[in-house]
JSON list of N, CA and C in Angstrom, two decimals:
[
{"chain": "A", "resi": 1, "resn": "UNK", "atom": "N", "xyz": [-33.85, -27.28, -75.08]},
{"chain": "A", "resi": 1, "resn": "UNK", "atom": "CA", "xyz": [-34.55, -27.93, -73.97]},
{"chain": "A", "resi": 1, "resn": "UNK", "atom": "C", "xyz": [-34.28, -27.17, -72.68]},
{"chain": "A", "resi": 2, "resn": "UNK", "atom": "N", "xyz": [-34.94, -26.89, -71.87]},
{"chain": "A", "resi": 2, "resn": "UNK", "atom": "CA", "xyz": [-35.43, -26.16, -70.75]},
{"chain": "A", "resi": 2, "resn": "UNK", "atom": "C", "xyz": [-34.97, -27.08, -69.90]},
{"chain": "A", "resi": 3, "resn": "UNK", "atom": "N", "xyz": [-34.73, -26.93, -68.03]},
{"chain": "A", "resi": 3, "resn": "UNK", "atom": "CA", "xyz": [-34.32, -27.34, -67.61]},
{"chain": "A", "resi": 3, "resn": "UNK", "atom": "C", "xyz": [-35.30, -27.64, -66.41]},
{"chain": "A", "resi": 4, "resn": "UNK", "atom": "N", "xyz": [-36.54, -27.92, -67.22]},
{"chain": "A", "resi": 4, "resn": "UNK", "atom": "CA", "xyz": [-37.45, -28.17, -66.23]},
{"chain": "A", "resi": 4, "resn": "UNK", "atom": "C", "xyz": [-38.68, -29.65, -67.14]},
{"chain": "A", "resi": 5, "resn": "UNK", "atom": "N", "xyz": [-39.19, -29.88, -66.56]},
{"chain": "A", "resi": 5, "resn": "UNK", "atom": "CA", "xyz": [-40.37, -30.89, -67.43]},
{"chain": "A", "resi": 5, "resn": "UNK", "atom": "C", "xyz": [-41.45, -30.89, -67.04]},
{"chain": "A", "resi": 6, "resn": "UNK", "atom": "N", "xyz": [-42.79, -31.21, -67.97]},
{"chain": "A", "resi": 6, "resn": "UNK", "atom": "CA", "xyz": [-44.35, -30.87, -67.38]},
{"chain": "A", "resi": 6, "resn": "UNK", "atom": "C", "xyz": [-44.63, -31.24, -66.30]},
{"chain": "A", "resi": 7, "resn": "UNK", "atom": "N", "xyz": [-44.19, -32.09, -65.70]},
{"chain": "A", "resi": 7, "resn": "UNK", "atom": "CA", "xyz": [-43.96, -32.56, -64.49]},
{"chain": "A", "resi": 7, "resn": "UNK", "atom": "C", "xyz": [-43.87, -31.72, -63.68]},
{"chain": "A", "resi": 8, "resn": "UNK", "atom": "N", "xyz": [-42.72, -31.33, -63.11]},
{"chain": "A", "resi": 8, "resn": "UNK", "atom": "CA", "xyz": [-41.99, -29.94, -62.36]},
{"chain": "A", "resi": 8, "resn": "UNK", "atom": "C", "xyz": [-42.99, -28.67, -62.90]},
{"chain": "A", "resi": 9, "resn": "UNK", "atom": "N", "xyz": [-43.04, -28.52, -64.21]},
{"chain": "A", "resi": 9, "resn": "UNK", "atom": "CA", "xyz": [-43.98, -27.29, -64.24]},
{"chain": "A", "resi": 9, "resn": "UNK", "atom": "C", "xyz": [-45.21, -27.07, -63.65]},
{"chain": "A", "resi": 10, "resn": "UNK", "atom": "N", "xyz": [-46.17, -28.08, -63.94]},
{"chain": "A", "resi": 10, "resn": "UNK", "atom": "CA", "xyz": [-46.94, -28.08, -63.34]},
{"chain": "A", "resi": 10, "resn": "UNK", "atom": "C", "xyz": [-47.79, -28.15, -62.21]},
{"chain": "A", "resi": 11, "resn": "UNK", "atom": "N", "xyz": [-46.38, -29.21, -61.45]},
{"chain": "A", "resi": 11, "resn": "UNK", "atom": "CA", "xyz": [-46.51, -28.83, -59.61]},
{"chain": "A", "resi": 11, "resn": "UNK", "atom": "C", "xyz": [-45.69, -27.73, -59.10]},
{"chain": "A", "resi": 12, "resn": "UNK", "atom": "N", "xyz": [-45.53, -26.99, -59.91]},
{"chain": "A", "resi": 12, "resn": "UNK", "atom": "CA", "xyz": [-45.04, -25.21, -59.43]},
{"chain": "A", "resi": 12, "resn": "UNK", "atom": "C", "xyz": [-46.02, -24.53, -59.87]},
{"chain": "A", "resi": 13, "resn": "UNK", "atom": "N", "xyz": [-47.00, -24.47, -60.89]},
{"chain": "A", "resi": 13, "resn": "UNK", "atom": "CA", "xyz": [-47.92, -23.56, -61.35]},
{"chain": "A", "resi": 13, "resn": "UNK", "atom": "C", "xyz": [-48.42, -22.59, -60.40]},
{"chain": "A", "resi": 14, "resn": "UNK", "atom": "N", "xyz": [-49.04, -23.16, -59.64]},
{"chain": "A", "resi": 14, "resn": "UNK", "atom": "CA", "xyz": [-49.87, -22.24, -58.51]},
{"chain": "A", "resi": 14, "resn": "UNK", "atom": "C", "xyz": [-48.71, -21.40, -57.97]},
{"chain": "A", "resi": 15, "resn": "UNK", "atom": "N", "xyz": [-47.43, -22.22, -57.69]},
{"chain": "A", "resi": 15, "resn": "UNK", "atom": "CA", "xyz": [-46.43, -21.52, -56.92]},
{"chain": "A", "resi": 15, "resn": "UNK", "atom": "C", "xyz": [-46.19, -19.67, -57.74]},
{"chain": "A", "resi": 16, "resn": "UNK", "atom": "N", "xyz": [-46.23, -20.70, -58.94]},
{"chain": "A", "resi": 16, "resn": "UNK", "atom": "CA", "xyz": [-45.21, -19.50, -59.87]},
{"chain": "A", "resi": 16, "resn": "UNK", "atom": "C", "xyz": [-46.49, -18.15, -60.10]},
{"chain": "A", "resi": 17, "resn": "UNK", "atom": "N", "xyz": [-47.77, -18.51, -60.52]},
{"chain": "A", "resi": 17, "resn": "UNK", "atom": "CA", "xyz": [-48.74, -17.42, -60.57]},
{"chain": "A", "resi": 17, "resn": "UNK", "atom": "C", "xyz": [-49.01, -16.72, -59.33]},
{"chain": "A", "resi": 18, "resn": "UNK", "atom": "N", "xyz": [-48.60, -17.01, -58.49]},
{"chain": "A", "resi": 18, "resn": "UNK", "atom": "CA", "xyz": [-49.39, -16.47, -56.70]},
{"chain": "A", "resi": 18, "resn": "UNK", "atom": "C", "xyz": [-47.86, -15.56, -56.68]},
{"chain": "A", "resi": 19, "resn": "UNK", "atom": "N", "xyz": [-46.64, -15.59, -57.76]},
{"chain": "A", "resi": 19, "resn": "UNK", "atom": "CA", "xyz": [-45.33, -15.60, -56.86]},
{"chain": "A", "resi": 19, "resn": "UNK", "atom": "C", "xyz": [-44.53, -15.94, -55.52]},
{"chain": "A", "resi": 20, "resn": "UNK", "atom": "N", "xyz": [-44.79, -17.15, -55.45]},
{"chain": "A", "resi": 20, "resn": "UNK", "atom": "CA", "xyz": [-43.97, -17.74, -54.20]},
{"chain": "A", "resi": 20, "resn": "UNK", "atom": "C", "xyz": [-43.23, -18.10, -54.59]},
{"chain": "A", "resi": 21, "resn": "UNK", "atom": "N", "xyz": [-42.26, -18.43, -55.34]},
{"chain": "A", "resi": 21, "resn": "UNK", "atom": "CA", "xyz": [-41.37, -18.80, -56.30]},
{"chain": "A", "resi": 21, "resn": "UNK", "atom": "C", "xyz": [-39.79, -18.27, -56.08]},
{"chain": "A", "resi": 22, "resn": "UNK", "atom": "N", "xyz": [-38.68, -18.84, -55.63]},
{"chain": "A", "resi": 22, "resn": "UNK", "atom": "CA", "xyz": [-37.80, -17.58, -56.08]},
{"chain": "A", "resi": 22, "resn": "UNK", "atom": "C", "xyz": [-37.49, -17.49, -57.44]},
{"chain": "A", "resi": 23, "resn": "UNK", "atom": "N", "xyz": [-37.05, -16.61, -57.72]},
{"chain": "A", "resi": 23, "resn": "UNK", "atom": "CA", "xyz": [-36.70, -15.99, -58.83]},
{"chain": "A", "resi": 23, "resn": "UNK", "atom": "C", "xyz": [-35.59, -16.93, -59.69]},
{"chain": "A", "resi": 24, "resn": "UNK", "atom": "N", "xyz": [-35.09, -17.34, -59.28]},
{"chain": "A", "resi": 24, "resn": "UNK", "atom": "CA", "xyz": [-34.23, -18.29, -59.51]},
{"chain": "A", "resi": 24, "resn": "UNK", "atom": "C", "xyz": [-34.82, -20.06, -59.82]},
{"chain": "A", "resi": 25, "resn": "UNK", "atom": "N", "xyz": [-36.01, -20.03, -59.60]},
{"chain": "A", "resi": 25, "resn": "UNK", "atom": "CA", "xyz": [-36.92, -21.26, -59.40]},
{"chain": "A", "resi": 25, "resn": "UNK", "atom": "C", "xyz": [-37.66, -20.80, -60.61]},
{"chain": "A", "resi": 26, "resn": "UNK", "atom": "N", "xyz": [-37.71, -19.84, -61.06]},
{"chain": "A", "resi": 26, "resn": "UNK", "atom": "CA", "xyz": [-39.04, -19.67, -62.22]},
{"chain": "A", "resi": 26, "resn": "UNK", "atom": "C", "xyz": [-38.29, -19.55, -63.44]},
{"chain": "A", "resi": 27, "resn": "UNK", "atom": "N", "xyz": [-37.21, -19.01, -63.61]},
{"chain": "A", "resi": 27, "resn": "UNK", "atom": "CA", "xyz": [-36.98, -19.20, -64.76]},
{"chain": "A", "resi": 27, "resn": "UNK", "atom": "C", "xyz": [-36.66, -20.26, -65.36]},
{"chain": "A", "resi": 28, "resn": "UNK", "atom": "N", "xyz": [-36.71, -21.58, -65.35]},
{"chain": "A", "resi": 28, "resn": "UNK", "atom": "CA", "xyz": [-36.40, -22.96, -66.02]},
{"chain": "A", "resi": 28, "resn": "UNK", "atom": "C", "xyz": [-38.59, -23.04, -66.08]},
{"chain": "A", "resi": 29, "resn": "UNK", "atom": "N", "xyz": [-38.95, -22.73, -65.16]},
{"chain": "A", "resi": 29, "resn": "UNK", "atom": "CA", "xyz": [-40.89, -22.91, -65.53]},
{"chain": "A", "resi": 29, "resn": "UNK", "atom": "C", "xyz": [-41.30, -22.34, -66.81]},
{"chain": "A", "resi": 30, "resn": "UNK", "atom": "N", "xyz": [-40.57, -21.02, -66.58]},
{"chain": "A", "resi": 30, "resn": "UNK", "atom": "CA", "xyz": [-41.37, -19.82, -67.70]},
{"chain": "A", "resi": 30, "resn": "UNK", "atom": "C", "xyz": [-40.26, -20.38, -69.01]},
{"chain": "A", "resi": 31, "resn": "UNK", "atom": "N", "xyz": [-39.22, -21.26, -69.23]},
{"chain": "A", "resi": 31, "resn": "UNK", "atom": "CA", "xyz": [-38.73, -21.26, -69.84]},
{"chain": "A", "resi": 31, "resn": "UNK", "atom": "C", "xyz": [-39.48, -22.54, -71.05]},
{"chain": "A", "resi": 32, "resn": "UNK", "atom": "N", "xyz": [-39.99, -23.29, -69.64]},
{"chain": "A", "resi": 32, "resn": "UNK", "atom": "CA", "xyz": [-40.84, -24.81, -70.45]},
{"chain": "A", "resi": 32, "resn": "UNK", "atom": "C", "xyz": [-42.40, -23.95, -70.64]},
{"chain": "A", "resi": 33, "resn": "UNK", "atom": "N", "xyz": [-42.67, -23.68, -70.13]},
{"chain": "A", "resi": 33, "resn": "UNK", "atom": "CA", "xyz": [-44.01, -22.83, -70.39]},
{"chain": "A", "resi": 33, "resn": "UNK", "atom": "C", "xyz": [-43.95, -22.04, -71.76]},
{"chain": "A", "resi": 34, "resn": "UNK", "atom": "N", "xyz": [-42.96, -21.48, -72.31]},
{"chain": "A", "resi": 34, "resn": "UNK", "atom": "CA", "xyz": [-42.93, -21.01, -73.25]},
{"chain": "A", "resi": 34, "resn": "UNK", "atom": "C", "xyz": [-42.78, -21.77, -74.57]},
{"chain": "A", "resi": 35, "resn": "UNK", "atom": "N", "xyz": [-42.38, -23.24, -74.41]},
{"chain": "A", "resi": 35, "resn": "UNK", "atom": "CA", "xyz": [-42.22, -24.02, -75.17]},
{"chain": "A", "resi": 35, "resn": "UNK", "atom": "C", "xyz": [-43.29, -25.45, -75.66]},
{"chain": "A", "resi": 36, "resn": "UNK", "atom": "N", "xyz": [-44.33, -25.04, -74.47]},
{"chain": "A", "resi": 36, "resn": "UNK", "atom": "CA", "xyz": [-44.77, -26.41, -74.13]},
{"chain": "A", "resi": 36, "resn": "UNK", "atom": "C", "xyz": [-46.48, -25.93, -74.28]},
{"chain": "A", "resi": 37, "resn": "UNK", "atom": "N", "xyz": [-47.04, -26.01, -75.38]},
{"chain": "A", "resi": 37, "resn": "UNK", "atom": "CA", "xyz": [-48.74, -25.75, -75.03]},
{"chain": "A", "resi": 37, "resn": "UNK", "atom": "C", "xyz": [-49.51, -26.50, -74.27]},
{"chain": "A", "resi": 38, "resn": "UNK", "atom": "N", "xyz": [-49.45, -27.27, -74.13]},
{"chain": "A", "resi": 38, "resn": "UNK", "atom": "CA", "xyz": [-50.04, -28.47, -73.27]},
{"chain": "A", "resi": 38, "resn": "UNK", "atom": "C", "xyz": [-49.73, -27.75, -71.66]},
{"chain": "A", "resi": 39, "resn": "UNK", "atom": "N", "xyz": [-48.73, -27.70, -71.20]},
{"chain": "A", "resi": 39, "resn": "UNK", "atom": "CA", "xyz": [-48.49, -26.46, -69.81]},
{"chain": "A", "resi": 39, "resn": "UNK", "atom": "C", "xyz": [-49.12, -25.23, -69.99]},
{"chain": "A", "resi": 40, "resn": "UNK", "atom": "N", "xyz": [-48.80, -24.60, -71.15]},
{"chain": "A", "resi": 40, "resn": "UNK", "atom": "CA", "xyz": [-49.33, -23.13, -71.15]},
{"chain": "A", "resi": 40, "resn": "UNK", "atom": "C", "xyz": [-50.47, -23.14, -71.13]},
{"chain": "A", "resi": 41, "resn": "UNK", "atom": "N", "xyz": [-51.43, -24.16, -71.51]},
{"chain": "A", "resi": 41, "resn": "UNK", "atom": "CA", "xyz": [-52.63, -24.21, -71.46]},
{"chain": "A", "resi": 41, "resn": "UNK", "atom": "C", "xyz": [-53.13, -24.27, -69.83]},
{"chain": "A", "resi": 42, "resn": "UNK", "atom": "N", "xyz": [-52.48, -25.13, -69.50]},
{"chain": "A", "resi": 42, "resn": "UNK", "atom": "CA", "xyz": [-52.60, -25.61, -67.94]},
{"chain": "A", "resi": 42, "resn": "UNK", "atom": "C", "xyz": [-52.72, -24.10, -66.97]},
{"chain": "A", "resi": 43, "resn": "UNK", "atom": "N", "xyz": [-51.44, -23.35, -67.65]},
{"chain": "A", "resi": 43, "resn": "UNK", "atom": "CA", "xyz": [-51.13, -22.24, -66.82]},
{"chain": "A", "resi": 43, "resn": "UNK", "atom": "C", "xyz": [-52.31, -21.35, -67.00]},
{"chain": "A", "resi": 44, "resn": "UNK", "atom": "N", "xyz": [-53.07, -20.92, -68.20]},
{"chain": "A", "resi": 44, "resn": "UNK", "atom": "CA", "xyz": [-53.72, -20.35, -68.00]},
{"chain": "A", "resi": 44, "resn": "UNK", "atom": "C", "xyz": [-55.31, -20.72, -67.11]},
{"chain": "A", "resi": 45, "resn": "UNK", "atom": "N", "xyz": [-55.69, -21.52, -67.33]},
{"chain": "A", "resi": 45, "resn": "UNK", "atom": "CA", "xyz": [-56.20, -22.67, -66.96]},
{"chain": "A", "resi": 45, "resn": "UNK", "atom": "C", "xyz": [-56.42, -21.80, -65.23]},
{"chain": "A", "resi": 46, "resn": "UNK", "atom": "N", "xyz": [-54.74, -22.07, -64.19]},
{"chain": "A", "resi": 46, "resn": "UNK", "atom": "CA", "xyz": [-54.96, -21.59, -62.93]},
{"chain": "A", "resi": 46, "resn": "UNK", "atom": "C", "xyz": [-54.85, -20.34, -62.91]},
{"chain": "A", "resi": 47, "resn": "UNK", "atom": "N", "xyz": [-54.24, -19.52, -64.24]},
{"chain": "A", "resi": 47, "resn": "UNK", "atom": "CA", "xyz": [-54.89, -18.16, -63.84]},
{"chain": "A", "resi": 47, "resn": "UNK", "atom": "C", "xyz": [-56.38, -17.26, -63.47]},
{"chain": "A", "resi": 48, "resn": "UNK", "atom": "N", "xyz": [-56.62, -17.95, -64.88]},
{"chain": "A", "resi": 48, "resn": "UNK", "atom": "CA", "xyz": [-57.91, -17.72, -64.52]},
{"chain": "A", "resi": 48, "resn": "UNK", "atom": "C", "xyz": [-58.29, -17.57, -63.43]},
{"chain": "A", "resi": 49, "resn": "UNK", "atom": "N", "xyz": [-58.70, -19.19, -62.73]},
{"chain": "A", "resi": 49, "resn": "UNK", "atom": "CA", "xyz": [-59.03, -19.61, -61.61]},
{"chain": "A", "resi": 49, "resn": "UNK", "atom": "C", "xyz": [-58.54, -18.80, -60.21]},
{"chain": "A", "resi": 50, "resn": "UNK", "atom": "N", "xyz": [-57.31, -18.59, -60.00]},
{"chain": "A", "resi": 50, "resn": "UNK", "atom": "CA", "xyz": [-57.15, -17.85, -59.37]},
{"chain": "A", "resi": 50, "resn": "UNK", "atom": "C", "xyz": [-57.58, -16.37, -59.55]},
{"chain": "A", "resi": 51, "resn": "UNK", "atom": "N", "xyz": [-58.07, -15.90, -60.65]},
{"chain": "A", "resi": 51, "resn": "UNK", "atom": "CA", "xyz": [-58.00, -14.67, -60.98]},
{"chain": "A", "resi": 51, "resn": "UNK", "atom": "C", "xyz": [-60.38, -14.45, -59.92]},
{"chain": "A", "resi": 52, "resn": "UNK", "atom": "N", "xyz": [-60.58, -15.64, -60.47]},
{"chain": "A", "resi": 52, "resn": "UNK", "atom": "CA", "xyz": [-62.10, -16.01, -59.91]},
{"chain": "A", "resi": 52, "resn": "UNK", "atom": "C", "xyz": [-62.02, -16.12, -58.68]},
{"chain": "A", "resi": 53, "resn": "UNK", "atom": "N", "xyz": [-61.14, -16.77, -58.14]},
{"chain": "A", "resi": 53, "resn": "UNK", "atom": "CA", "xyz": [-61.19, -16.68, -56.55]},
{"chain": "A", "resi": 53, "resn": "UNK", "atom": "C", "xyz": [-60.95, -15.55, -55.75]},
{"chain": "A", "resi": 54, "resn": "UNK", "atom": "N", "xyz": [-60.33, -14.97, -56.07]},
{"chain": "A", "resi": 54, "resn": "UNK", "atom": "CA", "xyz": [-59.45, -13.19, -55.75]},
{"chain": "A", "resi": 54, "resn": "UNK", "atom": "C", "xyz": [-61.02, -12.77, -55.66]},
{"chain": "A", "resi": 55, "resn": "UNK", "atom": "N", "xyz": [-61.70, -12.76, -56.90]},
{"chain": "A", "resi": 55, "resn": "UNK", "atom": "CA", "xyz": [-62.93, -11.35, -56.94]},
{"chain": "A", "resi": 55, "resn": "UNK", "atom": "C", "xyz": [-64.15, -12.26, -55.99]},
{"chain": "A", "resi": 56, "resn": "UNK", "atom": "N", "xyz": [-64.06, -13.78, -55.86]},
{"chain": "A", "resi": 56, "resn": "UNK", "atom": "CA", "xyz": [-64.89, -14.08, -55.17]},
{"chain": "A", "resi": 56, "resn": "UNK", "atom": "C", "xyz": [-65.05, -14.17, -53.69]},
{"chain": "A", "resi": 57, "resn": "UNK", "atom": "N", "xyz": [-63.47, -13.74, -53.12]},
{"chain": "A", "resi": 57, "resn": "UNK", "atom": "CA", "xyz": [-63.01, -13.46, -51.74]},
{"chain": "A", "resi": 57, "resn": "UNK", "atom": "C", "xyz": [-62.82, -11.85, -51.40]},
{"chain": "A", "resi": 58, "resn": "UNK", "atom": "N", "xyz": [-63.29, -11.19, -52.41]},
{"chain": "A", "resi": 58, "resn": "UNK", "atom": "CA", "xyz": [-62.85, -9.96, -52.53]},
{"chain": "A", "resi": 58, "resn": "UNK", "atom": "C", "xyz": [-64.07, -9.02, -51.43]},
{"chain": "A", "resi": 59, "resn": "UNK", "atom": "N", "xyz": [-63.70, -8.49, -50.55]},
{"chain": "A", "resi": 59, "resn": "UNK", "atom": "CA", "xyz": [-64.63, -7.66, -49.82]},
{"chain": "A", "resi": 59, "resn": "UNK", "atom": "C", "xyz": [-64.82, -8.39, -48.45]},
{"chain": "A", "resi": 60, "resn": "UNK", "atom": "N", "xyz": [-65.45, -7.74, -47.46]},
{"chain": "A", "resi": 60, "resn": "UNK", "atom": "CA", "xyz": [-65.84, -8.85, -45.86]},
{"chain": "A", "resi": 60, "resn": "UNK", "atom": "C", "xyz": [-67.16, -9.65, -46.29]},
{"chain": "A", "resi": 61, "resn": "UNK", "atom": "N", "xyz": [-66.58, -10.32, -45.43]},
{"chain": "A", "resi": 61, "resn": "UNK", "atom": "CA", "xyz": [-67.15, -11.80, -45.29]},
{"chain": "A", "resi": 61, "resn": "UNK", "atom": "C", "xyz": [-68.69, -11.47, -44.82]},
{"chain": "A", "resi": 62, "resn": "UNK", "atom": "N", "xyz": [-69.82, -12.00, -45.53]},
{"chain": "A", "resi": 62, "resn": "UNK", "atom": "CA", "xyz": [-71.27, -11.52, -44.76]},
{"chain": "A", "resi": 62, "resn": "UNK", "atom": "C", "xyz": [-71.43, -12.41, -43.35]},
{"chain": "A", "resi": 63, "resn": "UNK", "atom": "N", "xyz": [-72.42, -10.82, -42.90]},
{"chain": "A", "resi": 63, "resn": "UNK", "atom": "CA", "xyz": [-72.59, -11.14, -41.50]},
{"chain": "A", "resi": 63, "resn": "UNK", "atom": "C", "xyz": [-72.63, -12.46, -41.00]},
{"chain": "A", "resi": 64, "resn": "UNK", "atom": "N", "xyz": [-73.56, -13.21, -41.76]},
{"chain": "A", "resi": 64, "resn": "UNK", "atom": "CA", "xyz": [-74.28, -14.85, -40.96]},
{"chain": "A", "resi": 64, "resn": "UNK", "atom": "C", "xyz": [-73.30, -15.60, -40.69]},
{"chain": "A", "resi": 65, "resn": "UNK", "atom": "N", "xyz": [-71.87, -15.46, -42.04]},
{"chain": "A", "resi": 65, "resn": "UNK", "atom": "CA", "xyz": [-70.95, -16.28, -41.91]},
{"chain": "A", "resi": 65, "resn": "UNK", "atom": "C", "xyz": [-69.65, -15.63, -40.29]},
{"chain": "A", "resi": 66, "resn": "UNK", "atom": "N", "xyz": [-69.88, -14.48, -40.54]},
{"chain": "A", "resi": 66, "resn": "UNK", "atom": "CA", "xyz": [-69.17, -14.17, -39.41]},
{"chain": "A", "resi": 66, "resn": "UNK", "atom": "C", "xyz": [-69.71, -14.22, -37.90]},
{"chain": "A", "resi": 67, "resn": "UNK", "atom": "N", "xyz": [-70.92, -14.64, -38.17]},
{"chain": "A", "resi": 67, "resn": "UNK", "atom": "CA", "xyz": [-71.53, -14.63, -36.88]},
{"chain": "A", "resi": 67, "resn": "UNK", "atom": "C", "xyz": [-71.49, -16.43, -36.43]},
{"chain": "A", "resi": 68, "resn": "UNK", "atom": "N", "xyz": [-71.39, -17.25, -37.49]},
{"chain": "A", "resi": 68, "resn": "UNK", "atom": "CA", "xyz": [-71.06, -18.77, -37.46]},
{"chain": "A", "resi": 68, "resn": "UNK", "atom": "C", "xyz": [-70.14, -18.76, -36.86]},
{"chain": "A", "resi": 69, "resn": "UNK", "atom": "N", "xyz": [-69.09, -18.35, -37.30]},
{"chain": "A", "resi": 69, "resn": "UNK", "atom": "CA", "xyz": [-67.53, -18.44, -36.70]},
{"chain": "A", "resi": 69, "resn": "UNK", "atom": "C", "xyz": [-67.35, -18.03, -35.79]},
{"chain": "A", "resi": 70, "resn": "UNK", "atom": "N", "xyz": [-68.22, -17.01, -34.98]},
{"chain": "A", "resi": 70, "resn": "UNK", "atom": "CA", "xyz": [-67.66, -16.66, -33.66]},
{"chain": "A", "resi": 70, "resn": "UNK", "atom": "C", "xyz": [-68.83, -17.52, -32.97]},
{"chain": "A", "resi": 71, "resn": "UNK", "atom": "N", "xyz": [-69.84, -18.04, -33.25]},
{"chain": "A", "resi": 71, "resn": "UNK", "atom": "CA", "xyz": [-70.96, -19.19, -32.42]},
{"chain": "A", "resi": 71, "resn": "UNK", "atom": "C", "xyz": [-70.09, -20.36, -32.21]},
{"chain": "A", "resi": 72, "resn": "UNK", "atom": "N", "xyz": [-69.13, -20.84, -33.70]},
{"chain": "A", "resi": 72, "resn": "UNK", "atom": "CA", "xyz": [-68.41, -21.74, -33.26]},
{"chain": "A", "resi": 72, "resn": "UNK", "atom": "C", "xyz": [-67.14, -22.16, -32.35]},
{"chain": "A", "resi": 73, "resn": "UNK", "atom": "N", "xyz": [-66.53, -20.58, -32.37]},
{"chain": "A", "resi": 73, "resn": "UNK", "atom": "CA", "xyz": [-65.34, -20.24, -31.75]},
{"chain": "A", "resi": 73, "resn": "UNK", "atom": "C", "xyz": [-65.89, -20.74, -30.24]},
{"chain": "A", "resi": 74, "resn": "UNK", "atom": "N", "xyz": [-66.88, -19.57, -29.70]},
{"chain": "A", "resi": 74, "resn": "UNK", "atom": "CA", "xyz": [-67.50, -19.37, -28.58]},
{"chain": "A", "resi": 74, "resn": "UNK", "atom": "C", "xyz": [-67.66, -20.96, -27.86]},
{"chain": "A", "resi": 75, "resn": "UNK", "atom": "N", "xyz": [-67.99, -21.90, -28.78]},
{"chain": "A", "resi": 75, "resn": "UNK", "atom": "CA", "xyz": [-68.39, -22.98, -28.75]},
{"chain": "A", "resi": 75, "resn": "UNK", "atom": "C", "xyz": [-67.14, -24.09, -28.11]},
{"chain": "A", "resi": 76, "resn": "UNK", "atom": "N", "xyz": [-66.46, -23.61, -28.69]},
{"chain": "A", "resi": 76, "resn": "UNK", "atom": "CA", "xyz": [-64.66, -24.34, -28.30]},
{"chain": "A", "resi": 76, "resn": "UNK", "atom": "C", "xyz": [-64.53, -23.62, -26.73]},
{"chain": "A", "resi": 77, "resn": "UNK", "atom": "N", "xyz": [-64.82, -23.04, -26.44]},
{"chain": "A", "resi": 77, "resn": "UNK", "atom": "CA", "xyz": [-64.31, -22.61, -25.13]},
{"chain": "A", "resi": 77, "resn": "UNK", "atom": "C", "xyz": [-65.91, -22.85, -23.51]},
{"chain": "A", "resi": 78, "resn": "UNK", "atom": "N", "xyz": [-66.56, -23.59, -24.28]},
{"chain": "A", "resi": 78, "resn": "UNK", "atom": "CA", "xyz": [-67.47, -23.86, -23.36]},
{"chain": "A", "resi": 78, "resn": "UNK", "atom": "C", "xyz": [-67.59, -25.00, -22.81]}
]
């Protein structure tokens, strides 16, 4: 038995895939993760997901949207 539970694993997930984690914090995760399909499933689950968000944030932002944000910025100071 691991020194962590689906519980704890799973409200670290995001932590532990992004690495915000110390090092010292992940090994009791990766330890239940390795034991536990029901988590590992989970885990892959936010990889993915994160892996979709990366390529869908990936590159600058189009014009219209950057031109919103500074109409709205502009907007705060008037």
């Amino acid at each position: 038995m691991s020194g962590c539970d689906c519980e704890h694993a799973r409200a670290n997930l995001e932590e532990l895939i992004r690495g915000e984690l110390r090092e010292v914090d992940c090994g009791p995760i990766r330890e239940h993760l390795a034991d536990c399909p029901e988590c590992r499933d989970e885990q892959q689950v936010f990889e993915k997901l994160t892996v979709a968000v990366r390529r869908a944030c990936d590159g600058p932002a189009p014009p219209s949207l950057r031109d919103a944000v500074l109409d709205s910025m502009r907007a705060l100071h008037d």
